[in-house]
Amino acid sequence: MAQKATKVQAARNAASLNRLHLISLAVNGVFLLVNFLLSSRNLYLWLIFALPSLAIELWFERSARPSFNPDGTVRRAGEDLEAKGLTEWMWDITYWTWGCIGLATVLGNRAWWAWALIPAYSAWLAWTTFSGARSGLQGLGGASQDAAPGGVSAAGQSKRQAKMEKREKGGQRVAYR
């Protein structure tokens, strides 16, 4: 049972890479088959928009393909293809590109415009991340203006005392039955 995690990751990576190559071959093969047999599609657009997916596929093959010693033991399991972050984003681009190729196969050359959603989604993701970080950093400037660091307001009262005084002045009334 030595290196069980390495063996499991190597098997998982090999299966994922084989599946990736088969799906890519099927999607691109059907596109080319439809292009040459039924109606012509723009091959230049296909090449331009399929290149990122093919480059990602090559990157995954290089970085995640496990290597084995001559005796069959795992030498290197490869990078984890289920990792979060950049790897997840590259899978998203691959899936979206396959979807766009499928749409272009069925609907024609105008379906390539769907690929423009990838940069739009990336810009939206970057903006929400930046604005979330910016709003999170605004509170680091210290305590608010009307309360001092110990929970004491500028008038020398604690928050509890200020609430009680507000209740007494009629701001909040407690109704008893």
mmCIF file with all atom_site columns, C-alpha atoms in Angstrom:
data_model
loop_
_atom_site.group_PDB
_atom_site.id
_atom_site.type_symbol
_atom_site.label_atom_id
_atom_site.label_alt_id
_atom_site.label_comp_id
_atom_site.label_asym_id
_atom_site.label_entity_id
_atom_site.label_seq_id
_atom_site.pdbx_PDB_ins_code
_atom_site.Cartn_x
_atom_site.Cartn_y
_atom_site.Cartn_z
_atom_site.occupancy
_atom_site.B_iso_or_equiv
_atom_site.pdbx_formal_charge
_atom_site.auth_seq_id
_atom_site.auth_comp_id
_atom_site.auth_asym_id
_atom_site.auth_atom_id
_atom_site.pdbx_PDB_model_num
ATOM 1   C CA . MET A 1 1   ? 0.000   0.000  0.000   1.00 0.00 ? 1   MET A CA 1
ATOM 2   C CA . ALA A 1 2   ? 2.985   2.299  -0.356  1.00 0.00 ? 2   ALA A CA 1
ATOM 3   C CA . GLN A 1 3   ? 2.235   5.538  -2.219  1.00 0.00 ? 3   GLN A CA 1
ATOM 4   C CA . LYS A 1 4   ? -1.482  4.801  -2.506  1.00 0.00 ? 4   LYS A CA 1
ATOM 5   C CA . ALA A 1 5   ? -2.357  8.478  -3.049  1.00 0.00 ? 5   ALA A CA 1
ATOM 6   C CA . THR A 1 6   ? 0.214   8.729  -5.840  1.00 0.00 ? 6   THR A CA 1
ATOM 7   C CA . LYS A 1 7   ? -1.184  5.629  -7.553  1.00 0.00 ? 7   LYS A CA 1
ATOM 8   C CA . VAL A 1 8   ? -4.756  6.896  -7.260  1.00 0.00 ? 8   VAL A CA 1
ATOM 9   C CA . GLN A 1 9   ? -3.841  10.302 -8.694  1.00 0.00 ? 9   GLN A CA 1
ATOM 10  C CA . ALA A 1 10  ? -1.874  8.682  -11.533 1.00 0.00 ? 10  ALA A CA 1
ATOM 11  C CA . ALA A 1 11  ? -4.836  6.487  -12.458 1.00 0.00 ? 11  ALA A CA 1
ATOM 12  C CA . ARG A 1 12  ? -7.278  9.404  -12.202 1.00 0.00 ? 12  ARG A CA 1
ATOM 13  C CA . ASN A 1 13  ? -5.043  11.639 -14.357 1.00 0.00 ? 13  ASN A CA 1
ATOM 14  C CA . ALA A 1 14  ? -4.570  8.943  -17.006 1.00 0.00 ? 14  ALA A CA 1
ATOM 15  C CA . ALA A 1 15  ? -8.330  8.363  -17.226 1.00 0.00 ? 15  ALA A CA 1
ATOM 16  C CA . SER A 1 16  ? -9.070  12.120 -17.398 1.00 0.00 ? 16  SER A CA 1
ATOM 17  C CA . LEU A 1 17  ? -6.485  12.671 -20.122 1.00 0.00 ? 17  LEU A CA 1
ATOM 18  C CA . ASN A 1 18  ? -7.758  9.756  -22.200 1.00 0.00 ? 18  ASN A CA 1
ATOM 19  C CA . ARG A 1 19  ? -11.322 11.062 -21.890 1.00 0.00 ? 19  ARG A CA 1
ATOM 20  C CA . LEU A 1 20  ? -10.136 14.588 -22.781 1.00 0.00 ? 20  LEU A CA 1
ATOM 21  C CA . HIS A 1 21  ? -8.445  13.369 -25.959 1.00 0.00 ? 21  HIS A CA 1
ATOM 22  C CA . LEU A 1 22  ? -11.412 11.233 -27.053 1.00 0.00 ? 22  LEU A CA 1
ATOM 23  C CA . ILE A 1 23  ? -13.951 14.034 -26.561 1.00 0.00 ? 23  ILE A CA 1
ATOM 24  C CA . SER A 1 24  ? -11.714 16.539 -28.319 1.00 0.00 ? 24  SER A CA 1
ATOM 25  C CA . LEU A 1 25  ? -11.226 14.158 -31.232 1.00 0.00 ? 25  LEU A CA 1
ATOM 26  C CA . ALA A 1 26  ? -14.981 13.531 -31.467 1.00 0.00 ? 26  ALA A CA 1
ATOM 27  C CA . VAL A 1 27  ? -16.012 17.209 -31.295 1.00 0.00 ? 27  VAL A CA 1
ATOM 28  C CA . ASN A 1 28  ? -13.401 18.410 -33.787 1.00 0.00 ? 28  ASN A CA 1
ATOM 29  C CA . GLY A 1 29  ? -13.896 15.370 -36.028 1.00 0.00 ? 29  GLY A CA 1
ATOM 30  C CA . VAL A 1 30  ? -17.651 15.898 -36.258 1.00 0.00 ? 30  VAL A CA 1
ATOM 31  C CA . PHE A 1 31  ? -17.083 19.578 -37.059 1.00 0.00 ? 31  PHE A CA 1
ATOM 32  C CA . LEU A 1 32  ? -14.664 18.734 -39.859 1.00 0.00 ? 32  LEU A CA 1
ATOM 33  C CA . LEU A 1 33  ? -16.920 15.954 -41.143 1.00 0.00 ? 33  LEU A CA 1
ATOM 34  C CA . VAL A 1 34  ? -19.929 18.276 -41.322 1.00 0.00 ? 34  VAL A CA 1
ATOM 35  C CA . ASN A 1 35  ? -17.762 20.975 -42.883 1.00 0.00 ? 35  ASN A CA 1
ATOM 36  C CA . PHE A 1 36  ? -16.493 18.781 -45.710 1.00 0.00 ? 36  PHE A CA 1
ATOM 37  C CA . LEU A 1 37  ? -19.622 16.671 -46.358 1.00 0.00 ? 37  LEU A CA 1
ATOM 38  C CA . LEU A 1 38  ? -22.703 18.827 -45.693 1.00 0.00 ? 38  LEU A CA 1
ATOM 39  C CA . SER A 1 39  ? -22.002 22.542 -45.719 1.00 0.00 ? 39  SER A CA 1
ATOM 40  C CA . SER A 1 40  ? -18.885 24.586 -45.488 1.00 0.00 ? 40  SER A CA 1
ATOM 41  C CA . ARG A 1 41  ? -17.966 26.360 -42.281 1.00 0.00 ? 41  ARG A CA 1
ATOM 42  C CA . ASN A 1 42  ? -15.192 28.883 -41.810 1.00 0.00 ? 42  ASN A CA 1
ATOM 43  C CA . LEU A 1 43  ? -12.096 26.796 -41.094 1.00 0.00 ? 43  LEU A CA 1
ATOM 44  C CA . TYR A 1 44  ? -10.053 29.862 -40.150 1.00 0.00 ? 44  TYR A CA 1
ATOM 45  C CA . LEU A 1 45  ? -12.472 30.688 -37.329 1.00 0.00 ? 45  LEU A CA 1
ATOM 46  C CA . TRP A 1 46  ? -12.424 27.050 -36.238 1.00 0.00 ? 46  TRP A CA 1
ATOM 47  C CA . LEU A 1 47  ? -8.626  27.075 -36.139 1.00 0.00 ? 47  LEU A CA 1
ATOM 48  C CA . ILE A 1 48  ? -8.476  30.376 -34.229 1.00 0.00 ? 48  ILE A CA 1
ATOM 49  C CA . PHE A 1 49  ? -11.077 29.390 -31.660 1.00 0.00 ? 49  PHE A CA 1
ATOM 50  C CA . ALA A 1 50  ? -9.968  25.763 -31.261 1.00 0.00 ? 50  ALA A CA 1
ATOM 51  C CA . LEU A 1 51  ? -6.317  26.673 -30.679 1.00 0.00 ? 51  LEU A CA 1
ATOM 52  C CA . PRO A 1 52  ? -6.741  27.668 -26.997 1.00 0.00 ? 52  PRO A CA 1
ATOM 53  C CA . SER A 1 53  ? -8.484  24.388 -26.257 1.00 0.00 ? 53  SER A CA 1
ATOM 54  C CA . LEU A 1 54  ? -5.844  22.406 -28.112 1.00 0.00 ? 54  LEU A CA 1
ATOM 55  C CA . ALA A 1 55  ? -3.062  24.325 -26.314 1.00 0.00 ? 55  ALA A CA 1
ATOM 56  C CA . ILE A 1 56  ? -4.692  23.584 -22.954 1.00 0.00 ? 56  ILE A CA 1
ATOM 57  C CA . GLU A 1 57  ? -4.998  19.939 -23.962 1.00 0.00 ? 57  GLU A CA 1
ATOM 58  C CA . LEU A 1 58  ? -1.277  19.864 -24.775 1.00 0.00 ? 58  LEU A CA 1
ATOM 59  C CA . TRP A 1 59  ? -0.477  21.584 -21.459 1.00 0.00 ? 59  TRP A CA 1
ATOM 60  C CA . PHE A 1 60  ? -2.541  19.023 -19.543 1.00 0.00 ? 60  PHE A CA 1
ATOM 61  C CA . GLU A 1 61  ? -0.825  16.200 -21.405 1.00 0.00 ? 61  GLU A CA 1
ATOM 62  C CA . ARG A 1 62  ? 2.631   17.544 -20.577 1.00 0.00 ? 62  ARG A CA 1
ATOM 63  C CA . SER A 1 63  ? 1.997   18.390 -16.932 1.00 0.00 ? 63  SER A CA 1
ATOM 64  C CA . ALA A 1 64  ? -0.446  15.710 -15.802 1.00 0.00 ? 64  ALA A CA 1
ATOM 65  C CA . ARG A 1 65  ? 0.424   12.535 -17.701 1.00 0.00 ? 65  ARG A CA 1
ATOM 66  C CA . PRO A 1 66  ? 1.840   10.064 -15.154 1.00 0.00 ? 66  PRO A CA 1
ATOM 67  C CA . SER A 1 67  ? 5.188   8.419  -15.813 1.00 0.00 ? 67  SER A CA 1
ATOM 68  C CA . PHE A 1 68  ? 6.120   4.938  -14.694 1.00 0.00 ? 68  PHE A CA 1
ATOM 69  C CA . ASN A 1 69  ? 9.348   3.128  -13.909 1.00 0.00 ? 69  ASN A CA 1
ATOM 70  C CA . PRO A 1 70  ? 10.276  0.027  -15.938 1.00 0.00 ? 70  PRO A CA 1
ATOM 71  C CA . ASP A 1 71  ? 9.048   -2.192 -13.106 1.00 0.00 ? 71  ASP A CA 1
ATOM 72  C CA . GLY A 1 72  ? 5.571   -0.588 -13.245 1.00 0.00 ? 72  GLY A CA 1
ATOM 73  C CA . THR A 1 73  ? 5.792   1.627  -10.188 1.00 0.00 ? 73  THR A CA 1
ATOM 74  C CA . VAL A 1 74  ? 4.738   5.246  -10.430 1.00 0.00 ? 74  VAL A CA 1
ATOM 75  C CA . ARG A 1 75  ? 7.660   7.591  -10.968 1.00 0.00 ? 75  ARG A CA 1
ATOM 76  C CA . ARG A 1 76  ? 5.570   10.765 -11.198 1.00 0.00 ? 76  ARG A CA 1
ATOM 77  C CA . ALA A 1 77  ? 1.800   11.052 -10.846 1.00 0.00 ? 77  ALA A CA 1
ATOM 78  C CA . GLY A 1 78  ? 1.582   14.400 -12.633 1.00 0.00 ? 78  GLY A CA 1
ATOM 79  C CA . GLU A 1 79  ? -0.200  17.560 -11.621 1.00 0.00 ? 79  GLU A CA 1
ATOM 80  C CA . ASP A 1 80  ? -3.677  17.221 -10.174 1.00 0.00 ? 80  ASP A CA 1
ATOM 81  C CA . LEU A 1 81  ? -6.272  17.835 -12.900 1.00 0.00 ? 81  LEU A CA 1
ATOM 82  C CA . GLU A 1 82  ? -8.978  18.463 -10.286 1.00 0.00 ? 82  GLU A CA 1
ATOM 83  C CA . ALA A 1 83  ? -7.148  21.368 -8.654  1.00 0.00 ? 83  ALA A CA 1
ATOM 84  C CA . LYS A 1 84  ? -8.896  24.665 -8.032  1.00 0.00 ? 84  LYS A CA 1
ATOM 85  C CA . GLY A 1 85  ? -7.845  27.936 -9.565  1.00 0.00 ? 85  GLY A CA 1
ATOM 86  C CA . LEU A 1 86  ? -6.036  28.049 -12.884 1.00 0.00 ? 86  LEU A CA 1
ATOM 87  C CA . THR A 1 87  ? -6.596  24.371 -13.693 1.00 0.00 ? 87  THR A CA 1
ATOM 88  C CA . GLU A 1 88  ? -10.319 24.744 -13.099 1.00 0.00 ? 88  GLU A CA 1
ATOM 89  C CA . TRP A 1 89  ? -10.380 27.833 -15.323 1.00 0.00 ? 89  TRP A CA 1
ATOM 90  C CA . MET A 1 90  ? -8.571  25.942 -18.107 1.00 0.00 ? 90  MET A CA 1
ATOM 91  C CA . TRP A 1 91  ? -11.158 23.154 -17.910 1.00 0.00 ? 91  TRP A CA 1
ATOM 92  C CA . ASP A 1 92  ? -13.892 25.791 -18.226 1.00 0.00 ? 92  ASP A CA 1
ATOM 93  C CA . ILE A 1 93  ? -12.272 27.198 -21.374 1.00 0.00 ? 93  ILE A CA 1
ATOM 94  C CA . THR A 1 94  ? -11.960 23.702 -22.830 1.00 0.00 ? 94  THR A CA 1
ATOM 95  C CA . TYR A 1 95  ? -15.614 22.860 -22.147 1.00 0.00 ? 95  TYR A CA 1
ATOM 96  C CA . TRP A 1 96  ? -16.835 26.202 -23.487 1.00 0.00 ? 96  TRP A CA 1
ATOM 97  C CA . THR A 1 97  ? -14.741 25.812 -26.643 1.00 0.00 ? 97  THR A CA 1
ATOM 98  C CA . TRP A 1 98  ? -16.219 22.359 -27.245 1.00 0.00 ? 98  TRP A CA 1
ATOM 99  C CA . GLY A 1 99  ? -19.684 23.851 -26.813 1.00 0.00 ? 99  GLY A CA 1
ATOM 100 C CA . CYS A 1 100 ? -18.904 26.618 -29.307 1.00 0.00 ? 100 CYS A CA 1
ATOM 101 C CA . ILE A 1 101 ? -17.564 24.095 -31.826 1.00 0.00 ? 101 ILE A CA 1
ATOM 102 C CA . GLY A 1 102 ? -20.766 22.089 -31.391 1.00 0.00 ? 102 GLY A CA 1
ATOM 103 C CA . LEU A 1 103 ? -22.886 25.213 -31.886 1.00 0.00 ? 103 LEU A CA 1
ATOM 104 C CA . ALA A 1 104 ? -20.906 26.167 -34.987 1.00 0.00 ? 104 ALA A CA 1
ATOM 105 C CA . THR A 1 105 ? -21.391 22.644 -36.316 1.00 0.00 ? 105 THR A CA 1
ATOM 106 C CA . VAL A 1 106 ? -25.157 22.846 -35.912 1.00 0.00 ? 106 VAL A CA 1
ATOM 107 C CA . LEU A 1 107 ? -25.915 26.558 -36.392 1.00 0.00 ? 107 LEU A CA 1
ATOM 108 C CA . GLY A 1 108 ? -23.152 27.793 -38.690 1.00 0.00 ? 108 GLY A CA 1
ATOM 109 C CA . ASN A 1 109 ? -20.487 30.471 -38.574 1.00 0.00 ? 109 ASN A CA 1
ATOM 110 C CA . ARG A 1 110 ? -22.471 32.960 -36.450 1.00 0.00 ? 110 ARG A CA 1
ATOM 111 C CA . ALA A 1 111 ? -22.245 30.628 -33.466 1.00 0.00 ? 111 ALA A CA 1
ATOM 112 C CA . TRP A 1 112 ? -18.587 31.546 -33.033 1.00 0.00 ? 112 TRP A CA 1
ATOM 113 C CA . TRP A 1 113 ? -19.740 34.761 -31.337 1.00 0.00 ? 113 TRP A CA 1
ATOM 114 C CA . ALA A 1 114 ? -20.601 32.646 -28.280 1.00 0.00 ? 114 ALA A CA 1
ATOM 115 C CA . TRP A 1 115 ? -16.862 32.282 -27.710 1.00 0.00 ? 115 TRP A CA 1
ATOM 116 C CA . ALA A 1 116 ? -16.732 36.009 -26.850 1.00 0.00 ? 116 ALA A CA 1
ATOM 117 C CA . LEU A 1 117 ? -18.424 35.191 -23.546 1.00 0.00 ? 117 LEU A CA 1
ATOM 118 C CA . ILE A 1 118 ? -15.167 33.739 -22.191 1.00 0.00 ? 118 ILE A CA 1
ATOM 119 C CA . PRO A 1 119 ? -13.323 37.093 -22.008 1.00 0.00 ? 119 PRO A CA 1
ATOM 120 C CA . ALA A 1 120 ? -16.525 38.760 -20.777 1.00 0.00 ? 120 ALA A CA 1
ATOM 121 C CA . TYR A 1 121 ? -16.870 36.180 -17.999 1.00 0.00 ? 121 TYR A CA 1
ATOM 122 C CA . SER A 1 122 ? -13.184 36.570 -17.091 1.00 0.00 ? 122 SER A CA 1
ATOM 123 C CA . ALA A 1 123 ? -13.563 40.356 -16.901 1.00 0.00 ? 123 ALA A CA 1
ATOM 124 C CA . TRP A 1 124 ? -16.676 40.019 -14.713 1.00 0.00 ? 124 TRP A CA 1
ATOM 125 C CA . LEU A 1 125 ? -14.897 37.539 -12.434 1.00 0.00 ? 125 LEU A CA 1
ATOM 126 C CA . ALA A 1 126 ? -11.882 39.836 -12.107 1.00 0.00 ? 126 ALA A CA 1
ATOM 127 C CA . TRP A 1 127 ? -14.118 42.844 -11.380 1.00 0.00 ? 127 TRP A CA 1
ATOM 128 C CA . THR A 1 128 ? -16.131 41.067 -8.666  1.00 0.00 ? 128 THR A CA 1
ATOM 129 C CA . THR A 1 129 ? -12.939 39.758 -7.087  1.00 0.00 ? 129 THR A CA 1
ATOM 130 C CA . PHE A 1 130 ? -11.367 43.220 -7.130  1.00 0.00 ? 130 PHE A CA 1
ATOM 131 C CA . SER A 1 131 ? -14.458 45.006 -5.819  1.00 0.00 ? 131 SER A CA 1
ATOM 132 C CA . GLY A 1 132 ? -14.940 42.392 -3.090  1.00 0.00 ? 132 GLY A CA 1
ATOM 133 C CA . ALA A 1 133 ? -11.334 42.779 -1.974  1.00 0.00 ? 133 ALA A CA 1
ATOM 134 C CA . ARG A 1 134 ? -11.631 46.562 -2.072  1.00 0.00 ? 134 ARG A CA 1
ATOM 135 C CA . SER A 1 135 ? -14.778 46.594 0.088   1.00 0.00 ? 135 SER A CA 1
ATOM 136 C CA . GLY A 1 136 ? -13.176 44.119 2.472   1.00 0.00 ? 136 GLY A CA 1
ATOM 137 C CA . LEU A 1 137 ? -10.150 46.383 2.900   1.00 0.00 ? 137 LEU A CA 1
ATOM 138 C CA . GLN A 1 138 ? -12.239 49.472 3.671   1.00 0.00 ? 138 GLN A CA 1
ATOM 139 C CA . GLY A 1 139 ? -12.946 48.275 7.197   1.00 0.00 ? 139 GLY A CA 1
ATOM 140 C CA . LEU A 1 140 ? -9.245  47.966 8.016   1.00 0.00 ? 140 LEU A CA 1
ATOM 141 C CA . GLY A 1 141 ? -8.870  51.727 8.512   1.00 0.00 ? 141 GLY A CA 1
ATOM 142 C CA . GLY A 1 142 ? -9.779  51.483 12.214  1.00 0.00 ? 142 GLY A CA 1
ATOM 143 C CA . ALA A 1 143 ? -12.944 51.972 14.230  1.00 0.00 ? 143 ALA A CA 1
ATOM 144 C CA . SER A 1 144 ? -15.931 53.878 12.937  1.00 0.00 ? 144 SER A CA 1
ATOM 145 C CA . GLN A 1 145 ? -16.175 57.629 13.479  1.00 0.00 ? 145 GLN A CA 1
ATOM 146 C CA . ASP A 1 146 ? -18.850 57.606 16.182  1.00 0.00 ? 146 ASP A CA 1
ATOM 147 C CA . ALA A 1 147 ? -17.454 54.757 18.282  1.00 0.00 ? 147 ALA A CA 1
ATOM 148 C CA . ALA A 1 148 ? -14.103 54.538 20.001  1.00 0.00 ? 148 ALA A CA 1
ATOM 149 C CA . PRO A 1 149 ? -12.055 51.312 20.096  1.00 0.00 ? 149 PRO A CA 1
ATOM 150 C CA . GLY A 1 150 ? -13.535 49.878 23.297  1.00 0.00 ? 150 GLY A CA 1
ATOM 151 C CA . GLY A 1 151 ? -17.137 49.980 22.110  1.00 0.00 ? 151 GLY A CA 1
ATOM 152 C CA . VAL A 1 152 ? -17.519 53.378 23.767  1.00 0.00 ? 152 VAL A CA 1
ATOM 153 C CA . SER A 1 153 ? -19.136 56.199 21.777  1.00 0.00 ? 153 SER A CA 1
ATOM 154 C CA . ALA A 1 154 ? -17.805 59.750 21.548  1.00 0.00 ? 154 ALA A CA 1
ATOM 155 C CA . ALA A 1 155 ? -20.135 60.857 24.370  1.00 0.00 ? 155 ALA A CA 1
ATOM 156 C CA . GLY A 1 156 ? -18.442 58.434 26.786  1.00 0.00 ? 156 GLY A CA 1
ATOM 157 C CA . GLN A 1 157 ? -21.253 55.872 26.775  1.00 0.00 ? 157 GLN A CA 1
ATOM 158 C CA . SER A 1 158 ? -21.070 52.229 25.873  1.00 0.00 ? 158 SER A CA 1
ATOM 159 C CA . LYS A 1 159 ? -23.224 50.902 23.075  1.00 0.00 ? 159 LYS A CA 1
ATOM 160 C CA . ARG A 1 160 ? -25.588 49.359 25.582  1.00 0.00 ? 160 ARG A CA 1
ATOM 161 C CA . GLN A 1 161 ? -26.042 52.648 27.414  1.00 0.00 ? 161 GLN A CA 1
ATOM 162 C CA . ALA A 1 162 ? -26.693 54.467 24.129  1.00 0.00 ? 162 ALA A CA 1
ATOM 163 C CA . LYS A 1 163 ? -29.374 51.914 23.207  1.00 0.00 ? 163 LYS A CA 1
ATOM 164 C CA . MET A 1 164 ? -31.056 52.246 26.615  1.00 0.00 ? 164 MET A CA 1
ATOM 165 C CA . GLU A 1 165 ? -31.077 56.027 26.324  1.00 0.00 ? 165 GLU A CA 1
ATOM 166 C CA . LYS A 1 166 ? -32.547 55.838 22.833  1.00 0.00 ? 166 LYS A CA 1
ATOM 167 C CA . ARG A 1 167 ? -35.289 53.525 24.112  1.00 0.00 ? 167 ARG A CA 1
ATOM 168 C CA . GLU A 1 168 ? -36.133 55.916 26.925  1.00 0.00 ? 168 GLU A CA 1
ATOM 169 C CA . LYS A 1 169 ? -36.452 58.856 24.532  1.00 0.00 ? 169 LYS A CA 1
ATOM 170 C CA . GLY A 1 170 ? -39.031 56.992 22.479  1.00 0.00 ? 170 GLY A CA 1
ATOM 171 C CA . GLY A 1 171 ? -36.939 55.600 19.684  1.00 0.00 ? 171 GLY A CA 1
ATOM 172 C CA . GLN A 1 172 ? -37.916 52.044 20.531  1.00 0.00 ? 172 GLN A CA 1
ATOM 173 C CA . ARG A 1 173 ? -40.706 51.057 22.823  1.00 0.00 ? 173 ARG A CA 1
ATOM 174 C CA . VAL A 1 174 ? -41.200 47.685 24.398  1.00 0.00 ? 174 VAL A CA 1
ATOM 175 C CA . ALA A 1 175 ? -44.847 46.670 24.602  1.00 0.00 ? 175 ALA A CA 1
ATOM 176 C CA . TYR A 1 176 ? -45.824 44.412 27.472  1.00 0.00 ? 176 TYR A CA 1
ATOM 177 C CA . ARG A 1 177 ? -48.983 42.321 27.409  1.00 0.00 ? 177 ARG A CA 1
#
